[in-house]
GROMACS .gro file of C-alpha atoms in nm:
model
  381
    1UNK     CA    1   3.495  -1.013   1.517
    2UNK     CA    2   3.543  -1.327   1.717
    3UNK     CA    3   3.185  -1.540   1.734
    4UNK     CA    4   3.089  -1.740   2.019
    5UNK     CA    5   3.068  -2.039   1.825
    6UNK     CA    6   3.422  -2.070   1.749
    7UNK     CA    7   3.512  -2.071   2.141
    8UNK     CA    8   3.389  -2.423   2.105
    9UNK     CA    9   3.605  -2.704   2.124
   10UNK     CA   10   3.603  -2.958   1.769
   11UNK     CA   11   3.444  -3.230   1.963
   12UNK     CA   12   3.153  -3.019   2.053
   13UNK     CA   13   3.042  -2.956   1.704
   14UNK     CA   14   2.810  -3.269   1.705
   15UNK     CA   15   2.499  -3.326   1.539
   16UNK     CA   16   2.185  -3.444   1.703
   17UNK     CA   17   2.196  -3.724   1.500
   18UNK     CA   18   2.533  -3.848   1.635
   19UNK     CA   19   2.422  -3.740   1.996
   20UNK     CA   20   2.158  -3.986   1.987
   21UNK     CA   21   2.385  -4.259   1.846
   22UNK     CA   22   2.617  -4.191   2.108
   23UNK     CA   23   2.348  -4.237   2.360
   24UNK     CA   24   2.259  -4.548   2.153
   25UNK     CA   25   2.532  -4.677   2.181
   26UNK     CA   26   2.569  -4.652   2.592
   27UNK     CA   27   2.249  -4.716   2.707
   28UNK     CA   28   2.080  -4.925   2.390
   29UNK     CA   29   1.776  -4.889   2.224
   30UNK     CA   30   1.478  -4.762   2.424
   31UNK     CA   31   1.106  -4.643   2.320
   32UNK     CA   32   1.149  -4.335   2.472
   33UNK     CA   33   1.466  -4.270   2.321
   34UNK     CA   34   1.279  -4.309   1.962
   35UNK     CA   35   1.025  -4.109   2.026
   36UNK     CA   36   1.243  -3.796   2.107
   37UNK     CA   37   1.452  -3.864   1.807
   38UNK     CA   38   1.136  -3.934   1.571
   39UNK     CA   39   1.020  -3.593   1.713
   40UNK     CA   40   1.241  -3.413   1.546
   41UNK     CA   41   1.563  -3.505   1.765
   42UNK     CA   42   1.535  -3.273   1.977
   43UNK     CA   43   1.879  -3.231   2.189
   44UNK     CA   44   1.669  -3.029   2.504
   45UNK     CA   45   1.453  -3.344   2.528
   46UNK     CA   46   1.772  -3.553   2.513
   47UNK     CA   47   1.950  -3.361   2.764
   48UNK     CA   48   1.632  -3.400   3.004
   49UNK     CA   49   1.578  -3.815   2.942
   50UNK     CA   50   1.964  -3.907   3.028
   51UNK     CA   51   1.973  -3.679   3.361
   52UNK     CA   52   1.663  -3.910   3.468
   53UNK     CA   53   1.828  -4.216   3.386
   54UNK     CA   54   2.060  -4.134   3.602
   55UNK     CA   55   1.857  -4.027   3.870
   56UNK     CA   56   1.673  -4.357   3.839
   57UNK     CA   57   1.906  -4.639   3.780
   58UNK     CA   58   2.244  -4.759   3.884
   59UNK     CA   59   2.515  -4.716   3.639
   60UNK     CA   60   2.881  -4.854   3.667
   61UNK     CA   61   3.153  -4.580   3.664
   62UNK     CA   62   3.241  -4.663   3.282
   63UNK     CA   63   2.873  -4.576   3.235
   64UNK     CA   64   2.845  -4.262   3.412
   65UNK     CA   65   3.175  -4.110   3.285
   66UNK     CA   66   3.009  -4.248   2.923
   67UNK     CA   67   2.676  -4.058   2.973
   68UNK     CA   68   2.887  -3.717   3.164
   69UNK     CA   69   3.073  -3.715   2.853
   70UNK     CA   70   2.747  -3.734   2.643
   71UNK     CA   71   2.612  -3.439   2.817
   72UNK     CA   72   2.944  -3.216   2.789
   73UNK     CA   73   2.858  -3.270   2.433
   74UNK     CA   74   2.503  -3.174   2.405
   75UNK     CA   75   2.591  -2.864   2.633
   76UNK     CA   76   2.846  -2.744   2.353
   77UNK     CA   77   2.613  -2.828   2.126
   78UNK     CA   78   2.345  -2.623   2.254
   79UNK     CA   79   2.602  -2.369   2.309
   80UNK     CA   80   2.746  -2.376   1.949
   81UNK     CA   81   2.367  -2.385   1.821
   82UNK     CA   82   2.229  -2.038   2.004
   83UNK     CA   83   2.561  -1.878   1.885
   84UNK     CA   84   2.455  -1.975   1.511
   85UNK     CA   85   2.131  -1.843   1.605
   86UNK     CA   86   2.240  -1.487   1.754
   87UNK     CA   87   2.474  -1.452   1.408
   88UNK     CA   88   2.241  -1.559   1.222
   89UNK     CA   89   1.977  -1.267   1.406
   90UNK     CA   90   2.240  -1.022   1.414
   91UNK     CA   91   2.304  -1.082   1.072
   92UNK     CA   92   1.961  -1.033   0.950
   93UNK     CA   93   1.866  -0.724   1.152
   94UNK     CA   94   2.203  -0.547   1.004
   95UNK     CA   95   2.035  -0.667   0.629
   96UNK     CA   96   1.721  -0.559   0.741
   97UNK     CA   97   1.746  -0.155   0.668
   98UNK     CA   98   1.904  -0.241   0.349
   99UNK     CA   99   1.633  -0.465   0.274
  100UNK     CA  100   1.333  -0.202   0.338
  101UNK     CA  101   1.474   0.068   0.171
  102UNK     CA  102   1.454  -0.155  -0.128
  103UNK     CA  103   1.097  -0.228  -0.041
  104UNK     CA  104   0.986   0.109   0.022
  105UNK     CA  105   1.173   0.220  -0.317
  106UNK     CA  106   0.972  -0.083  -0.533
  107UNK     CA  107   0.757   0.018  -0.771
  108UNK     CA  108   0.398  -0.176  -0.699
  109UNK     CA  109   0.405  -0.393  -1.004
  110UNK     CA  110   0.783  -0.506  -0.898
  111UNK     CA  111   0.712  -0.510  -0.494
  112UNK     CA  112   0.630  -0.930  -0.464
  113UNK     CA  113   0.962  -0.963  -0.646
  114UNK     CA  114   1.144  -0.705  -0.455
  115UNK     CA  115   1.010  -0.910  -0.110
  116UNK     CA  116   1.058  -1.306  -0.159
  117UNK     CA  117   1.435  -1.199  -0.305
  118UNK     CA  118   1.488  -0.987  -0.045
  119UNK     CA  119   1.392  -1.275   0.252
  120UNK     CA  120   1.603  -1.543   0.054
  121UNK     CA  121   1.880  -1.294   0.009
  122UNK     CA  122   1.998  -1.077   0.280
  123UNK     CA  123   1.771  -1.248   0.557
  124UNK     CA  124   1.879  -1.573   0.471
  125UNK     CA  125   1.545  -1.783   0.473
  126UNK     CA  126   1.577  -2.094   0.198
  127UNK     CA  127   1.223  -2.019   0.030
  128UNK     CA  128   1.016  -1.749   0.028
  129UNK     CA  129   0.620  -1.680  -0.136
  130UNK     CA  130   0.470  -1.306  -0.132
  131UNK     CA  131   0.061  -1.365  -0.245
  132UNK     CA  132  -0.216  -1.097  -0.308
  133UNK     CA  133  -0.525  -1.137  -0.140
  134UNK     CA  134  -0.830  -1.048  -0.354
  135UNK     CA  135  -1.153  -1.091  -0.157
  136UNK     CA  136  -1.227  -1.393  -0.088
  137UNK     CA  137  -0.952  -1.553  -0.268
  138UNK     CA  138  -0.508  -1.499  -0.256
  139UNK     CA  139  -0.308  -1.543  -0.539
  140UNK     CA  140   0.037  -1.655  -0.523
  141UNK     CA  141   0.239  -1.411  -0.710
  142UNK     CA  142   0.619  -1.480  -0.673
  143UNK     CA  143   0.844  -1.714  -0.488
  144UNK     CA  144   1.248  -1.727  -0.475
  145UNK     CA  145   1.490  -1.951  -0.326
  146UNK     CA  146   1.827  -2.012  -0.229
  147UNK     CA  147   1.950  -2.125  -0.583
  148UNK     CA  148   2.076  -2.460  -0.439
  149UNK     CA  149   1.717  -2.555  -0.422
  150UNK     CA  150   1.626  -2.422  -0.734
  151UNK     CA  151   1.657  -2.751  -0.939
  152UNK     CA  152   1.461  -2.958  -0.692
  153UNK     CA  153   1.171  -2.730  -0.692
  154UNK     CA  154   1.107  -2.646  -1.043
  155UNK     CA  155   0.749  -2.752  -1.034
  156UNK     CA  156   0.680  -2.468  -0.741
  157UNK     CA  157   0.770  -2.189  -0.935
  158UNK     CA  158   0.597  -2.305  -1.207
  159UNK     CA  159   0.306  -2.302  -0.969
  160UNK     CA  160   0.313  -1.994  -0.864
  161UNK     CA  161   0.211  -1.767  -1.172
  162UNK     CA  162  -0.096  -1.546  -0.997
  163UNK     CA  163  -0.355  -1.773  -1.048
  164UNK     CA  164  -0.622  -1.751  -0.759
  165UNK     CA  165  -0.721  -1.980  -0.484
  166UNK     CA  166  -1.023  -1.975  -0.307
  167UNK     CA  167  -0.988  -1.910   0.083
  168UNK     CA  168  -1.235  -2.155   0.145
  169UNK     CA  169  -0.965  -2.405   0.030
  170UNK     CA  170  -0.715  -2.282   0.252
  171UNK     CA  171  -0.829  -2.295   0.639
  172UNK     CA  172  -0.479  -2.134   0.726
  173UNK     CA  173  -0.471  -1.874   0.525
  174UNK     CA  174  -0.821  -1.773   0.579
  175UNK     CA  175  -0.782  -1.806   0.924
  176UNK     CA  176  -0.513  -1.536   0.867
  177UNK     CA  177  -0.658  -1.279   0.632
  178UNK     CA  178  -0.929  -1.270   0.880
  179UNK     CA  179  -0.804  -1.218   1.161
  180UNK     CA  180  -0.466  -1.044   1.040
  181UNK     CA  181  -0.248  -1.199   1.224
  182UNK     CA  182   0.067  -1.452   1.184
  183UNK     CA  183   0.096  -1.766   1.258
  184UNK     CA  184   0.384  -2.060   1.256
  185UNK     CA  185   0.388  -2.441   1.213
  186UNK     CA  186   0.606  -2.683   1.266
  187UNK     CA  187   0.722  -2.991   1.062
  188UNK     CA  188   0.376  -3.201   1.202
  189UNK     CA  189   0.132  -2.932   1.158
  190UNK     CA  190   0.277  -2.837   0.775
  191UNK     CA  191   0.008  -3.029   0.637
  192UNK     CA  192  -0.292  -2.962   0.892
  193UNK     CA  193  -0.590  -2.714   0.747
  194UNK     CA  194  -0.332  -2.609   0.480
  195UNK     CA  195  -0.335  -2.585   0.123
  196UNK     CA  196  -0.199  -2.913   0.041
  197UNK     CA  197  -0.097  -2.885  -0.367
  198UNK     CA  198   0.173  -2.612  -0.294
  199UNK     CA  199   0.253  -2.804   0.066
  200UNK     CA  200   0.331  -3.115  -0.134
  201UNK     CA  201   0.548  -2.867  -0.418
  202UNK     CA  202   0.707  -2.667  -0.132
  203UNK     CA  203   0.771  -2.955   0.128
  204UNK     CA  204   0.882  -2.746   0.427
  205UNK     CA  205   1.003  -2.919   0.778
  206UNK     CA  206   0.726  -2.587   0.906
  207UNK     CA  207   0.668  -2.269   0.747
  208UNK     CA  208   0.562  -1.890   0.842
  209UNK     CA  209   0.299  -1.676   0.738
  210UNK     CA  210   0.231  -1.283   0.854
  211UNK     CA  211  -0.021  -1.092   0.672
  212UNK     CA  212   0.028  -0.756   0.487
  213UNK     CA  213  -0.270  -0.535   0.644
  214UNK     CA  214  -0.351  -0.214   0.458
  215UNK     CA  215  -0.638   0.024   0.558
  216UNK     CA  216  -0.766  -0.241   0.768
  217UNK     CA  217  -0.726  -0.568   0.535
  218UNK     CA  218  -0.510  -0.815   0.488
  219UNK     CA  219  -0.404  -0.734   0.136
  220UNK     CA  220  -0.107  -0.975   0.074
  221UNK     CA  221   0.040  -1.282   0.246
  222UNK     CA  222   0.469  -1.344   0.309
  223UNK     CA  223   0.520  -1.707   0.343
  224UNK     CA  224   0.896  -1.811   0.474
  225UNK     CA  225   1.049  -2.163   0.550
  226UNK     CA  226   1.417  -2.210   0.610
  227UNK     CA  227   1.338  -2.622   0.438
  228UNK     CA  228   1.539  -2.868   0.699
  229UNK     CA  229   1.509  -2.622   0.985
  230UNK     CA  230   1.196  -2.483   1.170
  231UNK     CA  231   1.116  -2.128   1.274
  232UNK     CA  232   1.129  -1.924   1.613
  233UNK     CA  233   0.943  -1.606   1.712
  234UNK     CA  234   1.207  -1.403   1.612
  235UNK     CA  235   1.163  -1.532   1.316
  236UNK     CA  236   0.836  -1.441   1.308
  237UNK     CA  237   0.949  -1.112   1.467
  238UNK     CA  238   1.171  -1.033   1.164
  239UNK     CA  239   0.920  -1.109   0.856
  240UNK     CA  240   0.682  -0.903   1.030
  241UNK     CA  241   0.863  -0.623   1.034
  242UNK     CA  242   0.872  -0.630   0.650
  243UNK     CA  243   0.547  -0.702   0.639
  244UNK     CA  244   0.523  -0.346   0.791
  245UNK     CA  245   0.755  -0.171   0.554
  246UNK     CA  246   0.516  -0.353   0.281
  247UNK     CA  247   0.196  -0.167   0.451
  248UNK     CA  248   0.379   0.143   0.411
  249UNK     CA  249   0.475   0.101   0.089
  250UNK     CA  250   0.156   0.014  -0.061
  251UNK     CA  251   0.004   0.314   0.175
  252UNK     CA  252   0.247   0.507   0.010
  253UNK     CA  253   0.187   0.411  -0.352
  254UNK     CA  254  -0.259   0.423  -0.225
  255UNK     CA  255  -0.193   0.798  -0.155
  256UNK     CA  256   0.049   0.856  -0.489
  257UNK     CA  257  -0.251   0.729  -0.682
  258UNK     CA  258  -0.481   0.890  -0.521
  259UNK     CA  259  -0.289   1.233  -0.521
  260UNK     CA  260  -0.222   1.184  -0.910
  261UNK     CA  261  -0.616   1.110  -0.969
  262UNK     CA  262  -0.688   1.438  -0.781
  263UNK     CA  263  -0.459   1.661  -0.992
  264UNK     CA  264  -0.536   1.541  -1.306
  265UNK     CA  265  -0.915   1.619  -1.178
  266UNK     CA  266  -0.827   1.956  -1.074
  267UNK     CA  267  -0.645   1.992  -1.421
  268UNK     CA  268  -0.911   1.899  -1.586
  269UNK     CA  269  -1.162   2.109  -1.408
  270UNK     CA  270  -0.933   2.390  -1.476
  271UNK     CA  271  -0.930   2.349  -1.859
  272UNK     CA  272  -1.281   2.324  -1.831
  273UNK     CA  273  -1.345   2.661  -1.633
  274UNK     CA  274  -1.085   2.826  -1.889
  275UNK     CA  275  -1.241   2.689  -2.175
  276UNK     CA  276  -1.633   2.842  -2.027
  277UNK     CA  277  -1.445   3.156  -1.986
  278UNK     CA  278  -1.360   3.181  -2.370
  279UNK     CA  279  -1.684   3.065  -2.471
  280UNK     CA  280  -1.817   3.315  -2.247
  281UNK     CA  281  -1.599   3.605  -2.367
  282UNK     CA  282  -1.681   3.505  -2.705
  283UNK     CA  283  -2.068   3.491  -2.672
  284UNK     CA  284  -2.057   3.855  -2.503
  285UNK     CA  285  -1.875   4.016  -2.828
  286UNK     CA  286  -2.170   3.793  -3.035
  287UNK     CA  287  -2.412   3.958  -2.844
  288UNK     CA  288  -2.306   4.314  -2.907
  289UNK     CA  289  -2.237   4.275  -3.220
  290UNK     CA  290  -2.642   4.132  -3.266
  291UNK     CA  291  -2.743   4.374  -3.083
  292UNK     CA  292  -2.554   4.656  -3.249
  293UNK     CA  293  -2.678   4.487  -3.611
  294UNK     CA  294  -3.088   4.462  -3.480
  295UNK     CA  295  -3.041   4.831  -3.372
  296UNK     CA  296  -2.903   4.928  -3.722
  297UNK     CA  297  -3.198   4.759  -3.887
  298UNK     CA  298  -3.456   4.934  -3.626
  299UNK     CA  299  -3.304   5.255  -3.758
  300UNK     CA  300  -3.310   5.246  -4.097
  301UNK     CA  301  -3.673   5.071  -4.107
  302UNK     CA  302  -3.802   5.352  -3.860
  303UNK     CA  303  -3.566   5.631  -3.848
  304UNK     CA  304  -3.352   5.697  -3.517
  305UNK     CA  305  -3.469   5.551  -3.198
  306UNK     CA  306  -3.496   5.849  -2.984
  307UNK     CA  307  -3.443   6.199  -3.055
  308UNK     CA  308  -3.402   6.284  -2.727
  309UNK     CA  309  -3.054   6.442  -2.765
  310UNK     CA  310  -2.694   6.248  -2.651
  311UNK     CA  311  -2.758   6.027  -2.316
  312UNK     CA  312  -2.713   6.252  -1.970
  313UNK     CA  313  -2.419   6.091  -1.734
  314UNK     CA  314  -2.473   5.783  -1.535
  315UNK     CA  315  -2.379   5.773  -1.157
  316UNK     CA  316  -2.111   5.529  -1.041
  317UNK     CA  317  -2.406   5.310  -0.900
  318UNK     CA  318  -2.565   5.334  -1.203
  319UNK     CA  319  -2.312   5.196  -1.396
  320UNK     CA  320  -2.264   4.915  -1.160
  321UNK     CA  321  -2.645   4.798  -1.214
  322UNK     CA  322  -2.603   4.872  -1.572
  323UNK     CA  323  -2.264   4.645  -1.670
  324UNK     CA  324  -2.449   4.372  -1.476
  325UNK     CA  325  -2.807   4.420  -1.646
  326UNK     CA  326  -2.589   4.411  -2.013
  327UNK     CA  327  -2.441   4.127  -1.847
  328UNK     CA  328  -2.776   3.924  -1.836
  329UNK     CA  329  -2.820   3.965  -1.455
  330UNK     CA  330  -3.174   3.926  -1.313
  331UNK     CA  331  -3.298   4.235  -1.107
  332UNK     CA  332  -3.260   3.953  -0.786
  333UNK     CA  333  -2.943   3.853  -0.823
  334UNK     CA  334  -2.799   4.235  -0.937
  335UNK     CA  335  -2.925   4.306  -0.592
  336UNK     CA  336  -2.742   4.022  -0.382
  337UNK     CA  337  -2.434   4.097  -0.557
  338UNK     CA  338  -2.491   4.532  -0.472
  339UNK     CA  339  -2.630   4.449  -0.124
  340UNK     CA  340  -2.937   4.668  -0.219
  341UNK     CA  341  -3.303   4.571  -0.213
  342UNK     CA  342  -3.502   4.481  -0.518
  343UNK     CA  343  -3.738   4.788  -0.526
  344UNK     CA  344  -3.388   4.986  -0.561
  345UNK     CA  345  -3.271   4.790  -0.822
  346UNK     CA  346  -3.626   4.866  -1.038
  347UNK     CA  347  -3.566   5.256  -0.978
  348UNK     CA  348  -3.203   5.266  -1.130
  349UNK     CA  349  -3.333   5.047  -1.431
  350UNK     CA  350  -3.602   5.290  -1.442
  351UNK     CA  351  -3.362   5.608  -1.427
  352UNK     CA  352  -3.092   5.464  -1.622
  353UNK     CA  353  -3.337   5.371  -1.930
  354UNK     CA  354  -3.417   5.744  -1.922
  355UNK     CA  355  -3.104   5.863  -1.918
  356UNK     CA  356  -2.962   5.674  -2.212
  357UNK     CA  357  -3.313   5.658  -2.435
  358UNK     CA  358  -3.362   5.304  -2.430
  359UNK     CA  359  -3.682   5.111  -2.320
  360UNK     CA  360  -3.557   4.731  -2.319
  361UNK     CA  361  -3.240   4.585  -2.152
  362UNK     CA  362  -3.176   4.428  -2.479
  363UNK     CA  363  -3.103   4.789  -2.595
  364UNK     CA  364  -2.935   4.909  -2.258
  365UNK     CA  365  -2.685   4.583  -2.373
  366UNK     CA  366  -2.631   4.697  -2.671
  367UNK     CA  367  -2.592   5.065  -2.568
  368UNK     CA  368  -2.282   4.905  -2.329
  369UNK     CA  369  -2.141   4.709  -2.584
  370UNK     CA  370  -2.082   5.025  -2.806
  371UNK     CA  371  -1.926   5.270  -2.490
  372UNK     CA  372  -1.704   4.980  -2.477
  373UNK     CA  373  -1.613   4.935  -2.843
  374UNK     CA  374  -1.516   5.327  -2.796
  375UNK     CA  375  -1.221   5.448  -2.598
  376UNK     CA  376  -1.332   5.490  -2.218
  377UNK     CA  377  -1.291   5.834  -2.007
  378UNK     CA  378  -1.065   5.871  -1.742
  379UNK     CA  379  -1.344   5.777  -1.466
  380UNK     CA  380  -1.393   5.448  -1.685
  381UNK     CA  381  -1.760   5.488  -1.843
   0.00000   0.00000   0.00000
């Protein structure tokens, strides 16, 4: 595809610097004229200051055609720069998808890394720092850059090794984390209410910083600088759009933890439950077996313990109140689980003691305990 910055002509593709020599060299030195170009040579404010010199004085023809031909140029160069800029937009929005998919596949430990190589890779920005904010301090945790600047800032990643820095130390970034929102400077406001010992490492011409807010809180800060060059909204646009993915990634990895934390509760609480229900199964065949010895002992120290004749047949009800009262059931809660009152419950103890020659419920367990050691009838009792 053809760019719009190749539709302009070789003589258009002029720096600033040489813009304001060439005005230099037509009109001569001025104190207005060094004041635009000591404020970071800025080509709009160039454009503006020779259209009112010529409003306002009285040039020769030479000089006119001289300064015409001096705006031509910053025109193109305008031109040529905003077609750098779209390319360099259209460019990063394509990388963009690319780029959070890797983010939102990061594992947590790896996500810093995963970010500041992802901004000075496919986005393009010359340095880039992804920090972890901890209460009331932020820790730097990883920074990348283009790998031409790598040997001139070997003392900044060095730096930045997840030590923390107090907020209080850092108007900026405090500034940030509590209110959550970005913020850009430019080249004269780098080292304003900043922190200065990574300012003086980093040496931007203007950085940008957008916050990572999770649940609420600024939990991480991206900081971006492109070095020589400063930053527009849409650069501010762009990083905080991974700052999103970033939210949702560590929203993402919040709710895998806490997911995980819950199952291996519920797991546990499972083997716990299982584990009563052995015990429990176990303790009932103790029981019997106790009871069943006691009632051996009772009958050879006193003879049989009724001589009543075999036990008359239970009622279905009967046998309900009865597996429960062998199953240590209080007469209360034998009626909530029959729906009958307690002055019922008493009467079927009563009749069922009767009917099976027993006169404690320690006996009446022990009486089920050996019906169920035998082989049951075809009604189950």
């Amino acid at each position: 595809m053809r760019s719009a910055a190749s539709s302009v002509t070789p003589t258009a593709r002029t720096s600033a610097h040489d813009l304001f020599g060439r005005v230099r060299d037509v009109l001569g030195g001025s104190d207005e004229l060094t004041r635009i170009e000591q404020g970071g040579s800025d080509v709009v404010s160039l454009r503006r200051f020779l259209v009112e010199r010529l409003r306002a004085t009285v040039f020769d023809r030479s000089e006119i055609e001289a300064i015409a031909r001096i705006l031509v140029r910053i025109d193109a160069h305008q031109c040529e720069t905003v077609s750098a800029q779209i390319e360099k937009c259209a460019a990063q929005f394509a990388a963009l998808r690319t780029v959070a998919d890797a983010i939102g596949a990061a594992q947590p430990d790896d996500l810093a890394h995963t970010v500041t190589t992802s901004l000075c890779g496919p986005l393009g920005y010359r340095k880039a720092m992804f920090s972890v904010v901890n209460g009331s301090s932020w820790s730097p945790a990883s920074v990348s850059m283009q790998p031409d600047l790598a040997p001139m800032f070997a003392d900044l990643v060095s730096a930045v090794d997840g030590h923390g820095i107090e907020l209080r130390d850092a108007p900026r970034e405090a500034e940030l984390v509590r209110k959550r929102r970005p913020y850009v400077l430019d080249r004269v406001d780098t080292y304003r209410y900043t922190y200065r010992p990574l300012i003086d490492l980093s040496r931007p011409s203007g950085y940008l910083a957008v916050p990572i807010v999770v649940g609420g809180r600024a939990r991480g800060i991206i900081h971006v600088d492109r070095h020589e060059e400063g930053l527009t909204d849409s650069d501010m646009h762009m990083v905080g759009a991974l700052a999103a993915v970033c939210t949702l990634s560590s929203e993402r990895a919040d709710l895998r933890g806490s997911l995980r934390a819950r199952r291996t509760d519920m797991e546990t609480r499972i083997a716990q439950l299982a584990r009563a229900l052995r015990e429990l199964d176990a303790s009932s065949v103790g029981f019997a077996s106790a009871a069943d010895e006691q009632n051996g002992q009772v009958g050879r120290e006193s003879g049989p313990v009724s001589r009543a004749g075999p036990p008359a047949e239970l009622t279905h009800r009967e046998w309900e109140v009865l597996e429960l009262l062998a199953a240590g059931e209080t007469n209360s809660s034998i009626s909530h689980a029959l729906c009958i009152s307690d002055g019922t419950v008493k009467s079927h103890v009563q009749r069922i003691f009767r009917k099976i020659h027993v006169s404690t419920r320690a006996e009446a367990a022990a009486f089920v305990a050996r019906r169920r050691s035998r082989p049951r009838n075809a009604d189950g009792r």
